[in-house]
PDB file of C-alpha atoms and ligand atoms in Angstrom:
ATOM      1  CA  MET A   2       0.012   0.013   0.002  1.00 54.00           C
ATOM      2  CA  SER A   3       1.473   3.541  -0.904  1.00 58.00           C
ATOM      3  CA  LEU A   4       1.156   6.328   1.344  1.00 57.00           C
ATOM      4  CA  PRO A   5      -0.850   9.288   0.335  1.00 57.00           C
ATOM      5  CA  PRO A   6       1.058  12.226  -1.212  1.00 55.00           C
ATOM      6  CA  PRO A   7       2.011  14.738   1.524  1.00 57.00           C
ATOM      7  CA  ALA A   8      -0.485  17.548   1.642  1.00 76.00           C
ATOM      8  CA  LYS A   9       0.631  20.862  -0.212  1.00 88.00           C
ATOM      9  CA  PRO A  10       1.891  23.459   2.212  1.00 94.00           C
ATOM     10  CA  VAL A  11      -0.202  26.606   2.220  1.00 97.00           C
ATOM     11  CA  THR A  12       1.957  29.591   1.090  1.00 98.00           C
ATOM     12  CA  VAL A  13       1.374  33.201   1.523  1.00 98.00           C
ATOM     13  CA  PRO A  14       0.466  33.745  -2.156  1.00 98.00           C
ATOM     14  CA  GLU A  15      -1.863  30.792  -2.021  1.00 97.00           C
ATOM     15  CA  PHE A  16      -3.531  32.198   1.147  1.00 98.00           C
ATOM     16  CA  ARG A  17      -4.012  35.558  -0.546  1.00 98.00           C
ATOM     17  CA  ALA A  18      -5.238  33.901  -3.823  1.00 97.00           C
ATOM     18  CA  ALA A  19      -8.079  32.193  -1.992  1.00 96.00           C
ATOM     19  CA  ARG A  20     -10.266  35.288  -2.303  1.00 95.00           C
ATOM     20  CA  SER A  21     -10.064  35.236  -5.961  1.00 96.00           C
ATOM     21  CA  GLN A  22     -10.725  31.546  -6.224  1.00 96.00           C
ATOM     22  CA  ASN A  23     -13.834  32.039  -3.941  1.00 95.00           C
ATOM     23  CA  ARG A  24     -12.486  29.677  -1.274  1.00 97.00           C
ATOM     24  CA  LYS A  25     -13.178  30.574   2.362  1.00 98.00           C
ATOM     25  CA  LEU A  26     -10.124  30.526   4.614  1.00 98.00           C
ATOM     26  CA  ALA A  27     -10.357  28.618   8.061  1.00 98.00           C
ATOM     27  CA  VAL A  28      -7.867  29.905  10.644  1.00 98.00           C
ATOM     28  CA  VAL A  29      -7.491  28.834  14.328  1.00 98.00           C
ATOM     29  CA  THR A  30      -5.229  30.071  17.025  1.00 98.00           C
ATOM     30  CA  ALA A  31      -2.758  27.583  18.538  1.00 98.00           C
ATOM     31  CA  TYR A  32       0.045  28.232  21.053  1.00 98.00           C
ATOM     32  CA  GLU A  33       1.860  24.757  21.540  1.00 98.00           C
ATOM     33  CA  PHE A  34       2.979  21.762  19.777  1.00 98.00           C
ATOM     34  CA  THR A  35       0.119  19.218  20.329  1.00 98.00           C
ATOM     35  CA  ALA A  36      -2.640  21.726  19.523  1.00 98.00           C
ATOM     36  CA  ALA A  37      -0.597  22.918  16.461  1.00 98.00           C
ATOM     37  CA  ALA A  38      -0.245  19.419  15.244  1.00 98.00           C
ATOM     38  CA  ILE A  39      -4.067  18.606  15.565  1.00 98.00           C
ATOM     39  CA  ALA A  40      -5.074  21.917  13.857  1.00 98.00           C
ATOM     40  CA  ASP A  41      -2.596  21.335  10.946  1.00 98.00           C
ATOM     41  CA  ALA A  42      -3.773  17.710  10.510  1.00 97.00           C
ATOM     42  CA  ALA A  43      -7.458  19.000  10.642  1.00 97.00           C
ATOM     43  CA  GLY A  44      -6.773  21.003   7.557  1.00 97.00           C
ATOM     44  CA  VAL A  45      -6.809  24.620   8.693  1.00 98.00           C
ATOM     45  CA  ASP A  46      -5.437  27.112   6.196  1.00 98.00           C
ATOM     46  CA  ALA A  47      -3.506  28.954   8.923  1.00 98.00           C
ATOM     47  CA  ILE A  48      -2.581  28.774  12.471  1.00 98.00           C
ATOM     48  CA  LEU A  49      -2.380  32.070  14.232  1.00 99.00           C
ATOM     49  CA  VAL A  50       0.018  32.176  17.194  1.00 99.00           C
ATOM     50  CA  GLY A  51      -2.147  34.968  18.815  1.00 98.00           C
ATOM     51  CA  ASP A  52      -1.295  37.105  21.720  1.00 98.00           C
ATOM     52  CA  SER A  53      -4.768  35.999  23.000  1.00 98.00           C
ATOM     53  CA  LEU A  54      -2.477  33.438  24.654  1.00 98.00           C
ATOM     54  CA  GLY A  55      -2.073  36.135  27.381  1.00 98.00           C
ATOM     55  CA  MET A  56      -5.606  35.395  28.556  1.00 96.00           C
ATOM     56  CA  VAL A  57      -6.266  31.740  27.516  1.00 96.00           C
ATOM     57  CA  VAL A  58      -2.728  30.354  28.388  1.00 97.00           C
ATOM     58  CA  GLN A  59      -1.233  32.936  30.942  1.00 97.00           C
ATOM     59  CA  GLY A  60      -4.457  33.901  32.653  1.00 96.00           C
ATOM     60  CA  HIS A  61      -4.270  37.714  32.387  1.00 97.00           C
ATOM     61  CA  SER A  62      -7.333  39.680  31.702  1.00 95.00           C
ATOM     62  CA  THR A  63      -5.914  41.326  28.594  1.00 97.00           C
ATOM     63  CA  SER A  64      -3.208  40.460  26.000  1.00 98.00           C
ATOM     64  CA  LEU A  65      -1.139  43.461  27.081  1.00 98.00           C
ATOM     65  CA  PRO A  66       1.473  41.735  29.363  1.00 98.00           C
ATOM     66  CA  VAL A  67       2.593  39.391  26.558  1.00 98.00           C
ATOM     67  CA  THR A  68       6.249  39.851  25.633  1.00 98.00           C
ATOM     68  CA  LEU A  69       8.069  39.311  22.266  1.00 98.00           C
ATOM     69  CA  ASN A  70      10.265  36.645  23.981  1.00 98.00           C
ATOM     70  CA  GLU A  71       7.070  34.824  24.987  1.00 98.00           C
ATOM     71  CA  MET A  72       5.592  35.012  21.533  1.00 98.00           C
ATOM     72  CA  ALA A  73       8.797  33.725  20.152  1.00 99.00           C
ATOM     73  CA  TYR A  74       8.688  30.687  22.476  1.00 98.00           C
ATOM     74  CA  HIS A  75       5.229  29.672  21.497  1.00 98.00           C
ATOM     75  CA  VAL A  76       5.910  30.213  17.853  1.00 99.00           C
ATOM     76  CA  ARG A  77       8.772  27.717  18.166  1.00 98.00           C
ATOM     77  CA  CYS A  78       6.522  25.277  19.807  1.00 98.00           C
ATOM     78  CA  VAL A  79       3.884  25.543  17.000  1.00 98.00           C
ATOM     79  CA  ALA A  80       6.581  25.533  14.160  1.00 98.00           C
ATOM     80  CA  ARG A  81       7.901  22.211  15.433  1.00 98.00           C
ATOM     81  CA  ALA A  82       4.435  20.585  14.796  1.00 98.00           C
ATOM     82  CA  VAL A  83       3.227  22.241  11.429  1.00 98.00           C
ATOM     83  CA  LYS A  84       3.741  20.355   8.327  1.00 98.00           C
ATOM     84  CA  ARG A  85       1.494  22.103   5.921  1.00 98.00           C
ATOM     85  CA  CYS A  86      -0.527  25.321   7.005  1.00 98.00           C
ATOM     86  CA  LEU A  87       0.699  28.868   7.333  1.00 98.00           C
ATOM     87  CA  ILE A  88       1.934  30.182  10.630  1.00 98.00           C
ATOM     88  CA  VAL A  89       1.079  33.633  11.425  1.00 99.00           C
ATOM     89  CA  ALA A  90       2.391  35.208  14.734  1.00 99.00           C
ATOM     90  CA  ASP A  91       1.183  38.242  16.515  1.00 98.00           C
ATOM     91  CA  LEU A  92       3.474  41.072  17.226  1.00 98.00           C
ATOM     92  CA  PRO A  93       2.639  41.848  20.984  1.00 98.00           C
ATOM     93  CA  PHE A  94       1.783  45.224  22.449  1.00 98.00           C
ATOM     94  CA  GLY A  95       4.824  47.335  22.640  1.00 98.00           C
ATOM     95  CA  SER A  96       6.881  45.318  20.020  1.00 98.00           C
ATOM     96  CA  TYR A  97       6.092  47.654  17.078  1.00 98.00           C
ATOM     97  CA  HIS A  98       4.798  50.961  18.578  1.00 97.00           C
ATOM     98  CA  GLU A  99       8.028  52.993  18.917  1.00 98.00           C
ATOM     99  CA  SER A 100       8.968  53.042  15.295  1.00 98.00           C
ATOM    100  CA  PRO A 101       8.849  51.158  11.938  1.00 98.00           C
ATOM    101  CA  ALA A 102      12.468  49.995  12.739  1.00 98.00           C
ATOM    102  CA  GLN A 103      11.342  48.351  15.816  1.00 98.00           C
ATOM    103  CA  ALA A 104       8.455  46.690  14.149  1.00 98.00           C
ATOM    104  CA  VAL A 105      11.021  45.125  11.640  1.00 98.00           C
ATOM    105  CA  ARG A 106      13.333  43.894  14.360  1.00 98.00           C
ATOM    106  CA  SER A 107      10.311  42.304  16.262  1.00 98.00           C
ATOM    107  CA  ALA A 108       9.062  40.800  13.149  1.00 99.00           C
ATOM    108  CA  VAL A 109      12.406  39.281  12.209  1.00 99.00           C
ATOM    109  CA  GLU A 110      12.477  37.664  15.593  1.00 98.00           C
ATOM    110  CA  LEU A 111       9.233  35.878  15.165  1.00 99.00           C
ATOM    111  CA  ILE A 112      10.021  34.744  11.681  1.00 98.00           C
ATOM    112  CA  GLN A 113      13.372  33.284  12.878  1.00 98.00           C
ATOM    113  CA  ALA A 114      11.249  31.491  15.446  1.00 98.00           C
ATOM    114  CA  GLY A 115       9.408  29.884  12.779  1.00 98.00           C
ATOM    115  CA  ALA A 116       6.575  31.985  11.673  1.00 98.00           C
ATOM    116  CA  HIS A 117       5.704  32.524   8.037  1.00 98.00           C
ATOM    117  CA  ALA A 118       4.008  35.941   8.606  1.00 99.00           C
ATOM    118  CA  VAL A 119       3.328  38.453  11.355  1.00 99.00           C
ATOM    119  CA  LYS A 120       0.128  40.093  12.260  1.00 99.00           C
ATOM    120  CA  LEU A 121      -0.039  43.589  13.948  1.00 98.00           C
ATOM    121  CA  GLU A 122      -3.057  45.723  15.021  1.00 98.00           C
ATOM    122  CA  GLY A 123      -4.003  49.040  13.875  1.00 98.00           C
ATOM    123  CA  GLY A 124      -5.052  50.903  10.696  1.00 97.00           C
ATOM    124  CA  GLU A 125      -3.793  54.280   9.414  1.00 98.00           C
ATOM    125  CA  ARG A 126      -1.659  54.903  12.512  1.00 96.00           C
ATOM    126  CA  MET A 127       0.316  51.659  11.868  1.00 98.00           C
ATOM    127  CA  ALA A 128       0.590  51.850   8.101  1.00 98.00           C
ATOM    128  CA  ASP A 129       4.235  52.961   8.222  1.00 98.00           C
ATOM    129  CA  ALA A 130       4.996  49.912  10.533  1.00 98.00           C
ATOM    130  CA  VAL A 131       3.310  47.589   8.224  1.00 98.00           C
ATOM    131  CA  ALA A 132       5.036  49.005   5.017  1.00 98.00           C
ATOM    132  CA  ALA A 133       8.391  48.690   6.737  1.00 98.00           C
ATOM    133  CA  VAL A 134       7.951  45.053   7.619  1.00 98.00           C
ATOM    134  CA  VAL A 135       6.645  44.279   4.118  1.00 98.00           C
ATOM    135  CA  ARG A 136       9.800  45.985   2.728  1.00 98.00           C
ATOM    136  CA  ALA A 137      11.845  43.555   4.975  1.00 98.00           C
ATOM    137  CA  ASP A 138      10.119  40.791   2.909  1.00 98.00           C
ATOM    138  CA  ILE A 139       7.998  39.741   5.810  1.00 98.00           C
ATOM    139  CA  PRO A 140       4.419  39.208   4.995  1.00 98.00           C
ATOM    140  CA  VAL A 141       2.011  41.097   7.167  1.00 98.00           C
ATOM    141  CA  MET A 142      -1.544  40.238   8.166  1.00 98.00           C
ATOM    142  CA  GLY A 143      -3.415  43.605   9.367  1.00 98.00           C
ATOM    143  CA  HIS A 144      -5.980  43.705  12.230  1.00 98.00           C
ATOM    144  CA  VAL A 145      -8.574  46.350  12.286  1.00 98.00           C
ATOM    145  CA  GLY A 146     -11.920  46.879  14.169  1.00 98.00           C
ATOM    146  CA  LEU A 147     -11.821  45.895  17.700  1.00 98.00           C
ATOM    147  CA  THR A 148      -8.081  45.611  18.338  1.00 98.00           C
ATOM    148  CA  PRO A 149      -7.550  44.044  21.682  1.00 97.00           C
ATOM    149  CA  GLN A 150      -4.162  45.839  22.402  1.00 98.00           C
ATOM    150  CA  SER A 151      -6.405  49.023  22.306  1.00 97.00           C
ATOM    151  CA  VAL A 152      -8.619  47.850  25.190  1.00 97.00           C
ATOM    152  CA  HIS A 153      -7.954  50.891  27.326  1.00 97.00           C
ATOM    153  CA  ARG A 154      -8.532  53.485  24.575  1.00 95.00           C
ATOM    154  CA  MET A 155     -11.729  51.680  23.632  1.00 96.00           C
ATOM    155  CA  GLY A 156     -12.744  51.557  27.239  1.00 96.00           C
ATOM    156  CA  GLY A 157     -13.333  47.580  26.984  1.00 95.00           C
ATOM    157  CA  PHE A 158     -13.609  44.867  24.321  1.00 94.00           C
ATOM    158  CA  LYS A 159     -16.425  46.740  22.526  1.00 95.00           C
ATOM    159  CA  VAL A 160     -17.978  46.159  19.176  1.00 96.00           C
ATOM    160  CA  GLN A 161     -16.762  48.864  16.718  1.00 97.00           C
ATOM    161  CA  ARG A 162     -19.526  50.561  14.766  1.00 97.00           C
ATOM    162  CA  ASP A 163     -17.982  53.529  13.058  1.00 97.00           C
ATOM    163  CA  ALA A 164     -17.881  52.729   9.454  1.00 98.00           C
ATOM    164  CA  GLU A 165     -15.606  55.550   8.065  1.00 98.00           C
ATOM    165  CA  PRO A 166     -12.528  55.142  10.340  1.00 98.00           C
ATOM    166  CA  LEU A 167     -12.786  51.236   9.952  1.00 98.00           C
ATOM    167  CA  LEU A 168     -12.766  51.532   6.088  1.00 98.00           C
ATOM    168  CA  ALA A 169      -9.926  53.899   6.197  1.00 98.00           C
ATOM    169  CA  ASP A 170      -8.082  51.701   8.375  1.00 98.00           C
ATOM    170  CA  ALA A 171      -8.526  48.695   6.192  1.00 98.00           C
ATOM    171  CA  ARG A 172      -7.653  50.595   3.096  1.00 98.00           C
ATOM    172  CA  ALA A 173      -4.501  51.995   4.679  1.00 98.00           C
ATOM    173  CA  VAL A 174      -3.241  48.700   5.758  1.00 98.00           C
ATOM    174  CA  GLU A 175      -3.907  47.028   2.338  1.00 98.00           C
ATOM    175  CA  ALA A 176      -2.095  50.172   0.603  1.00 98.00           C
ATOM    176  CA  ALA A 177       0.879  49.484   3.088  1.00 98.00           C
ATOM    177  CA  GLY A 178       1.237  45.921   1.672  1.00 98.00           C
ATOM    178  CA  ALA A 179      -0.731  43.516   3.912  1.00 98.00           C
ATOM    179  CA  PHE A 180      -1.652  40.201   2.328  1.00 98.00           C
ATOM    180  CA  SER A 181      -4.561  39.731   4.449  1.00 98.00           C
ATOM    181  CA  LEU A 182      -6.623  41.527   6.995  1.00 98.00           C
ATOM    182  CA  VAL A 183      -8.253  40.437  10.347  1.00 98.00           C
ATOM    183  CA  VAL A 184     -11.543  42.292  11.043  1.00 98.00           C
ATOM    184  CA  GLU A 185     -12.750  41.891  14.581  1.00 98.00           C
ATOM    185  CA  GLY A 186     -15.803  42.907  16.541  1.00 98.00           C
ATOM    186  CA  VAL A 187     -17.864  44.883  14.001  1.00 98.00           C
ATOM    187  CA  PRO A 188     -21.401  44.459  12.969  1.00 98.00           C
ATOM    188  CA  SER A 189     -21.893  41.922  10.067  1.00 98.00           C
ATOM    189  CA  GLU A 190     -22.925  44.587   7.753  1.00 98.00           C
ATOM    190  CA  LEU A 191     -19.566  46.438   8.244  1.00 98.00           C
ATOM    191  CA  GLY A 192     -17.559  43.258   7.979  1.00 98.00           C
ATOM    192  CA  ALA A 193     -19.116  42.745   4.556  1.00 98.00           C
ATOM    193  CA  LYS A 194     -18.484  46.414   3.626  1.00 98.00           C
ATOM    194  CA  VAL A 195     -14.751  46.240   4.627  1.00 98.00           C
ATOM    195  CA  THR A 196     -14.571  42.968   2.578  1.00 98.00           C
ATOM    196  CA  GLN A 197     -15.864  44.824  -0.521  1.00 98.00           C
ATOM    197  CA  ALA A 198     -13.538  47.811   0.147  1.00 98.00           C
ATOM    198  CA  VAL A 199     -10.312  45.882   0.004  1.00 98.00           C
ATOM    199  CA  GLY A 200      -8.775  43.353  -2.500  1.00 98.00           C
ATOM    200  CA  VAL A 201      -6.978  41.101   0.063  1.00 98.00           C
ATOM    201  CA  PRO A 202      -8.711  38.356   2.035  1.00 98.00           C
ATOM    202  CA  THR A 203     -10.543  39.526   5.216  1.00 98.00           C
ATOM    203  CA  ILE A 204     -10.438  37.070   8.155  1.00 98.00           C
ATOM    204  CA  GLY A 205     -13.345  37.784  10.452  1.00 98.00           C
ATOM    205  CA  ILE A 206     -13.862  37.135  14.164  1.00 98.00           C
ATOM    206  CA  GLY A 207     -17.205  38.488  15.342  1.00 98.00           C
ATOM    207  CA  ALA A 208     -17.604  40.323  11.991  1.00 98.00           C
ATOM    208  CA  GLY A 209     -20.132  38.229  10.364  1.00 98.00           C
ATOM    209  CA  PRO A 210     -20.326  35.792   7.376  1.00 98.00           C
ATOM    210  CA  GLY A 211     -19.380  38.416   4.656  1.00 98.00           C
ATOM    211  CA  CYS A 212     -15.673  38.044   5.247  1.00 98.00           C
ATOM    212  CA  ASP A 213     -13.495  35.749   3.236  1.00 98.00           C
ATOM    213  CA  GLY A 214     -12.451  33.676   6.042  1.00 98.00           C
ATOM    214  CA  GLN A 215     -12.963  33.259   9.782  1.00 98.00           C
ATOM    215  CA  VAL A 216     -10.622  32.906  12.873  1.00 98.00           C
ATOM    216  CA  LEU A 217     -11.540  31.541  16.313  1.00 98.00           C
ATOM    217  CA  VAL A 218      -9.454  31.148  19.476  1.00 97.00           C
ATOM    218  CA  TRP A 219      -8.557  27.447  20.092  1.00 98.00           C
ATOM    219  CA  HIS A 220      -9.957  27.467  23.686  1.00 97.00           C
ATOM    220  CA  ASP A 221     -13.236  29.122  22.587  1.00 96.00           C
ATOM    221  CA  LEU A 222     -13.902  26.846  19.741  1.00 97.00           C
ATOM    222  CA  LEU A 223     -13.146  23.768  21.803  1.00 98.00           C
ATOM    223  CA  GLY A 224     -15.086  24.872  24.834  1.00 96.00           C
ATOM    224  CA  LEU A 225     -12.054  25.098  27.111  1.00 96.00           C
ATOM    225  CA  TYR A 226     -12.202  28.760  28.333  1.00 89.00           C
ATOM    226  CA  ASP A 227     -15.026  30.336  30.252  1.00 84.00           C
ATOM    227  CA  GLY A 228     -13.274  33.675  31.052  1.00 79.00           C
ATOM    228  CA  LEU A 229     -15.095  35.531  28.269  1.00 76.00           C
ATOM    229  CA  ARG A 230     -17.906  34.078  26.154  1.00 82.00           C
ATOM    230  CA  PRO A 231     -18.603  36.554  23.488  1.00 87.00           C
ATOM    231  CA  LYS A 232     -21.600  36.081  21.222  1.00 89.00           C
ATOM    232  CA  PHE A 233     -19.648  35.332  18.003  1.00 93.00           C
ATOM    233  CA  VAL A 234     -18.003  32.219  19.527  1.00 95.00           C
ATOM    234  CA  LYS A 235     -19.450  28.969  18.473  1.00 96.00           C
ATOM    235  CA  ARG A 236     -18.291  26.131  20.674  1.00 96.00           C
ATOM    236  CA  TYR A 237     -17.701  22.991  18.405  1.00 97.00           C
ATOM    237  CA  ALA A 238     -16.834  20.813  21.433  1.00 97.00           C
ATOM    238  CA  GLU A 239     -17.058  20.838  25.199  1.00 97.00           C
ATOM    239  CA  LEU A 240     -13.455  19.714  25.926  1.00 98.00           C
ATOM    240  CA  GLY A 241     -13.264  21.611  29.231  1.00 97.00           C
ATOM    241  CA  ALA A 242     -16.243  19.575  30.551  1.00 97.00           C
ATOM    242  CA  ALA A 243     -14.929  16.202  29.041  1.00 98.00           C
ATOM    243  CA  ALA A 244     -11.510  16.986  30.693  1.00 98.00           C
ATOM    244  CA  ARG A 245     -12.987  17.783  34.085  1.00 98.00           C
ATOM    245  CA  GLU A 246     -14.924  14.410  34.078  1.00 98.00           C
ATOM    246  CA  ALA A 247     -11.855  12.504  32.919  1.00 98.00           C
ATOM    247  CA  ILE A 248      -9.673  13.869  35.583  1.00 98.00           C
ATOM    248  CA  ALA A 249     -12.339  13.409  38.269  1.00 98.00           C
ATOM    249  CA  ALA A 250     -12.695   9.770  37.165  1.00 98.00           C
ATOM    250  CA  TYR A 251      -8.884   9.527  37.473  1.00 98.00           C
ATOM    251  CA  CYS A 252      -8.917  10.951  40.953  1.00 98.00           C
ATOM    252  CA  THR A 253     -11.574   8.506  41.989  1.00 98.00           C
ATOM    253  CA  GLU A 254      -9.818   5.471  40.567  1.00 98.00           C
ATOM    254  CA  VAL A 255      -6.440   6.471  42.180  1.00 98.00           C
ATOM    255  CA  ARG A 256      -8.127   7.070  45.661  1.00 98.00           C
ATOM    256  CA  ALA A 257     -10.057   3.756  45.322  1.00 98.00           C
ATOM    257  CA  GLY A 258      -6.888   1.840  44.271  1.00 98.00           C
ATOM    258  CA  THR A 259      -8.325   0.754  41.026  1.00 98.00           C
ATOM    259  CA  PHE A 260      -5.678   2.570  38.902  1.00 98.00           C
ATOM    260  CA  PRO A 261      -3.157   1.453  38.055  1.00 97.00           C
ATOM    261  CA  ALA A 262      -4.519  -2.035  37.234  1.00 96.00           C
ATOM    262  CA  ALA A 263      -2.461  -5.068  36.396  1.00 95.00           C
ATOM    263  CA  GLU A 264      -2.271  -4.152  32.713  1.00 96.00           C
ATOM    264  CA  HIS A 265      -0.652  -0.826  33.502  1.00 96.00           C
ATOM    265  CA  GLY A 266       2.395  -2.366  35.157  1.00 95.00           C
ATOM    266  CA  PHE A 267       5.508  -3.787  33.837  1.00 95.00           C
ATOM    267  CA  LYS A 268       6.259  -7.678  34.160  1.00 90.00           C
TER     268      LYS A 268
HETATM  269  O1  LIG B 308      -4.457  37.107  19.392  1.00 64.00           O
HETATM  270  C1  LIG B 308      -5.550  36.618  18.835  1.00 64.00           C
HETATM  271  O2  LIG B 308      -5.853  35.398  18.912  1.00 64.00           O
HETATM  272  C2  LIG B 308      -6.145  37.387  17.809  1.00 64.00           C
HETATM  273  C3  LIG B 308      -7.358  36.856  17.073  1.00 64.00           C
HETATM  274  C4  LIG B 308      -8.509  36.841  18.196  1.00 64.00           C
HETATM  275  C5  LIG B 308      -7.565  37.372  15.911  1.00 64.00           C
HETATM  276  O3  LIG B 308      -5.652  38.297  17.378  1.00 64.00           O
END
């Protein structure tokens, strides 16, 4: 029996071309080896090593404390697992805000850790940073709308409803050279408008079905995180509940002396 041919790796040009081919893009976050291997084998187009790890992995209430070193560590863990899909890594808060040169240095670090592209938040105000990173030959995914690193300016994780600044941001990031754009936390109608306004794939999260693709956080999609339960999340499994039951069963068996049984021991 011959093995199936290895699945073709997803490249940045292929990811970008999905829009003109009318092919929707499925993206999920992952932060470590086992999760990345599962997501890759399941067929996602891209894994986003998101700074949402600050909340779902590190337990902070925002992504702001996440450092570039921590992001690089998680990118290395993910990169060891991935055989096929694109790896996009978030530039964390403070790693690209000082200057375009700082943005390039930070992006280089994440690419050297194993990412194929970086994502950074912000529209018009961050266009220079996007352009500088793109000039350094590093593909950039933009991120507009509800940008979690701006949580204090926005006064919380709030749906962004102002159409004109959103459209201007999306166009600025595209003009600066981004190959794709995350659109987060906007009314569905606006998500569709942004998608019509740009020529690169839009990846929505809480931005409705009119985007070219969708991204969800691993822990949300699998029912592992109860910290925030935004309306846009669909839980495709309840792994948190399943894990609690499994661990409770383990505790019961250890305490009853029924685990380990004979078959779990060495002769
Ligand atoms: O950090 C992250 O996971 C993200 C997604 C929510 C888009 O930026």
